[in-house]
XYZ file of C-alpha atoms in Angstrom:
228
model
C -122.370 116.680 173.320
C -123.603 119.114 170.632
C -125.184 116.280 168.647
C -126.644 114.794 171.817
C -128.228 118.093 172.778
C -129.866 118.723 169.391
C -130.902 115.185 168.502
C -132.089 114.020 171.909
C -133.901 116.946 173.571
C -135.231 114.671 176.331
C -131.790 114.904 177.937
C -130.117 117.885 179.532
C -126.586 117.574 178.171
C -123.563 119.166 179.821
C -120.213 119.141 178.048
C -117.407 118.837 180.594
C -114.869 117.793 177.987
C -111.573 119.672 177.809
C -109.543 119.892 174.580
C -106.352 117.872 175.050
C -107.600 117.082 178.544
C -106.738 114.305 180.944
C -108.078 112.892 184.176
C -106.264 115.651 186.075
C -108.410 118.241 184.279
C -111.566 116.449 185.416
C -110.179 116.323 188.958
C -109.600 120.083 188.726
C -113.320 120.414 188.043
C -114.365 118.669 191.235
C -111.699 120.369 193.354
C -112.436 123.916 192.158
C -116.070 123.284 191.085
C -115.982 126.309 188.803
C -117.590 124.498 185.865
C -120.048 122.513 187.965
C -122.090 125.360 189.429
C -124.796 125.246 186.740
C -125.321 121.469 186.777
C -128.606 120.535 188.390
C -128.729 118.471 191.559
C -131.432 116.037 190.422
C -129.082 113.268 189.363
C -128.292 111.812 185.968
C -125.503 110.016 184.172
C -121.824 110.931 183.911
C -119.888 109.386 181.039
C -116.104 109.603 181.199
C -114.890 109.089 177.620
C -111.379 107.666 177.713
C -108.370 107.298 175.450
C -105.074 105.811 176.645
C -103.291 109.119 176.081
C -105.117 110.397 179.190
C -102.417 108.623 181.217
C -99.756 110.693 179.479
C -101.631 113.913 180.187
C -102.269 112.893 183.794
C -98.767 111.691 184.744
C -96.553 113.508 182.193
C -93.634 111.356 181.087
C -90.895 112.596 178.771
C -93.408 113.261 175.996
C -94.884 116.197 177.912
C -91.542 117.975 177.698
C -91.339 117.803 173.920
C -91.764 121.098 172.102
C -95.160 120.241 170.629
C -96.657 119.425 174.047
C -94.858 121.407 176.707
C -96.887 124.619 176.182
C -100.059 122.894 177.437
C -99.224 119.508 178.983
C -96.857 120.835 181.625
C -99.435 123.309 182.889
C -101.756 120.549 184.031
C -102.123 119.638 187.698
C -100.059 116.831 189.188
C -102.315 114.834 191.513
C -101.230 112.230 194.054
C -102.251 110.841 197.444
C -100.785 111.723 200.815
C -99.897 109.192 203.548
C -103.505 109.138 204.731
C -104.732 108.382 201.214
C -106.190 111.851 200.658
C -106.110 113.360 197.185
C -103.615 116.224 196.941
C -102.710 118.642 194.162
C -98.920 119.006 193.967
C -99.096 121.900 191.529
C -98.242 122.085 187.842
C -96.140 119.333 186.311
C -93.353 121.762 185.441
C -93.006 122.851 189.095
C -94.179 119.883 191.212
C -90.900 117.987 190.723
C -88.051 120.381 189.802
C -85.460 117.610 189.378
C -87.661 115.667 186.993
C -88.487 118.840 185.069
C -84.795 119.730 184.729
C -83.629 116.361 183.398
C -86.676 115.733 181.216
C -86.344 119.184 179.647
C -82.786 118.286 178.606
C -83.680 114.796 177.374
C -86.645 116.107 175.385
C -84.249 118.193 173.277
C -82.252 115.140 172.246
C -82.368 114.817 168.474
C -81.435 111.137 168.735
C -84.288 110.269 171.112
C -86.668 112.178 168.906
C -85.355 110.399 165.811
C -85.941 106.926 167.245
C -89.366 107.976 168.570
C -88.459 107.333 172.206
C -91.657 107.277 174.299
C -93.725 108.550 171.379
C -96.242 105.774 172.018
C -95.434 105.113 175.664
C -97.260 102.382 177.550
C -97.322 103.032 181.262
C -96.459 100.462 183.886
C -98.829 98.469 186.071
C -98.449 100.797 189.073
C -99.185 103.880 186.970
C -102.294 102.261 185.540
C -103.442 101.265 189.027
C -102.872 104.814 190.225
C -104.884 106.137 187.285
C -107.846 103.995 188.324
C -107.406 105.134 191.914
C -107.600 108.755 190.753
C -110.621 107.884 188.624
C -112.357 106.521 191.734
C -112.116 110.009 193.269
C -114.033 111.365 190.284
C -116.541 108.519 190.482
C -117.085 109.029 194.210
C -117.722 112.742 193.780
C -120.382 112.345 191.096
C -122.072 109.407 192.783
C -122.327 111.489 195.956
C -124.169 114.063 193.821
C -126.639 111.416 192.673
C -125.126 110.606 189.280
C -124.455 107.195 187.779
C -120.830 107.025 186.614
C -119.718 105.199 183.460
C -116.298 104.685 181.920
C -116.390 104.658 178.122
C -113.228 103.870 176.095
C -113.910 105.741 172.859
C -111.719 103.460 170.761
C -113.239 100.289 172.187
C -111.329 97.530 173.964
C -108.072 98.449 172.209
C -107.798 101.499 174.511
C -107.621 99.248 177.582
C -104.789 97.149 178.914
C -105.361 94.010 180.965
C -104.426 95.897 184.140
C -106.823 98.768 183.473
C -109.666 96.370 182.701
C -109.065 94.319 185.850
C -108.730 97.373 188.090
C -111.871 99.025 186.734
C -113.950 95.904 187.242
C -112.415 95.103 190.614
C -113.366 98.544 191.926
C -116.890 98.454 190.569
C -116.501 101.009 187.781
C -119.309 100.561 185.263
C -117.493 99.870 182.009
C -119.132 100.258 178.599
C -117.170 98.866 175.654
C -118.432 99.009 172.092
C -116.845 97.414 169.048
C -115.982 100.349 166.796
C -114.182 98.261 164.174
C -117.429 97.581 162.298
C -118.124 101.287 161.802
C -116.132 101.717 158.607
C -116.961 105.409 158.351
C -114.768 106.076 161.372
C -111.712 104.902 159.457
C -112.710 106.114 156.002
C -114.656 109.329 156.502
C -115.132 109.853 160.222
C -111.728 111.224 161.162
C -109.695 114.268 160.224
C -107.064 113.206 157.688
C -103.568 113.137 159.158
C -104.881 114.056 162.598
C -106.940 111.136 163.881
C -109.545 113.164 165.768
C -113.193 112.683 164.867
C -114.727 115.035 162.325
C -118.429 115.962 162.126
C -119.490 112.523 160.899
C -117.345 110.761 163.494
C -118.851 112.822 166.298
C -122.328 112.058 164.970
C -121.589 108.331 165.130
C -120.082 108.653 168.600
C -123.177 110.512 169.825
C -125.340 107.707 168.443
C -123.304 105.122 170.357
C -123.603 107.083 173.583
C -127.341 107.381 173.011
C -127.566 103.595 172.694
C -125.816 103.378 176.037
C -128.331 105.741 177.633
C -131.302 103.762 176.318
C -130.520 101.210 179.015
C -131.706 103.746 181.596
C -135.081 105.398 182.183
C -135.211 109.075 181.124
C -133.023 111.147 183.409
C -133.332 114.811 184.245
C -129.679 115.351 183.545
C -126.926 113.786 181.485
C -123.325 114.842 181.881
C -120.631 113.879 179.418
C -117.122 114.274 180.760
C -113.908 113.576 178.915
């Protein structure tokens, strides 16, 4: 968003990204609306930038209870739907399901499970992925009701998406923008922080350029929101 704001002054850019955030953090935004008060009401484009780890942060499997994650992951909201299909906030992950929290806290301390990398790169099941898209539709509905176009952008390209996620997104009319990032060699060689994987200054510059290419498909808007 910083590069977008400075390089493309014709857009009003809002950064709704949250460090180590997930879809539940974005849902917090629309439920509490604390960070949305300053966004204009003249419409624009919302871009949800996605990585698969957002499912982990949204649903919290065993990984959330590991020492390196529990201080932040377990504090996130646990969202679900009631019998009438209404979005509900069940509270923090460490309190919404006490039985799960108790057993997962014990399992997460297992040296053997940690040694074999159990759930370190967890792939969620079909029902979880469908539920993720269902939660995403709540975010989409909110912004579209405010006059914004909503786009889903997997930052790592198609490799971030499973077959189920792709089918569900398209079936429910989510505008999906996929770019092939494999040809941008700088991302692998110079665009990421060594040993970390997150984009550095160059990587963010390249990402901003890709998002700008996406926006060129639209006439100039009064407002652009980037959410991640």
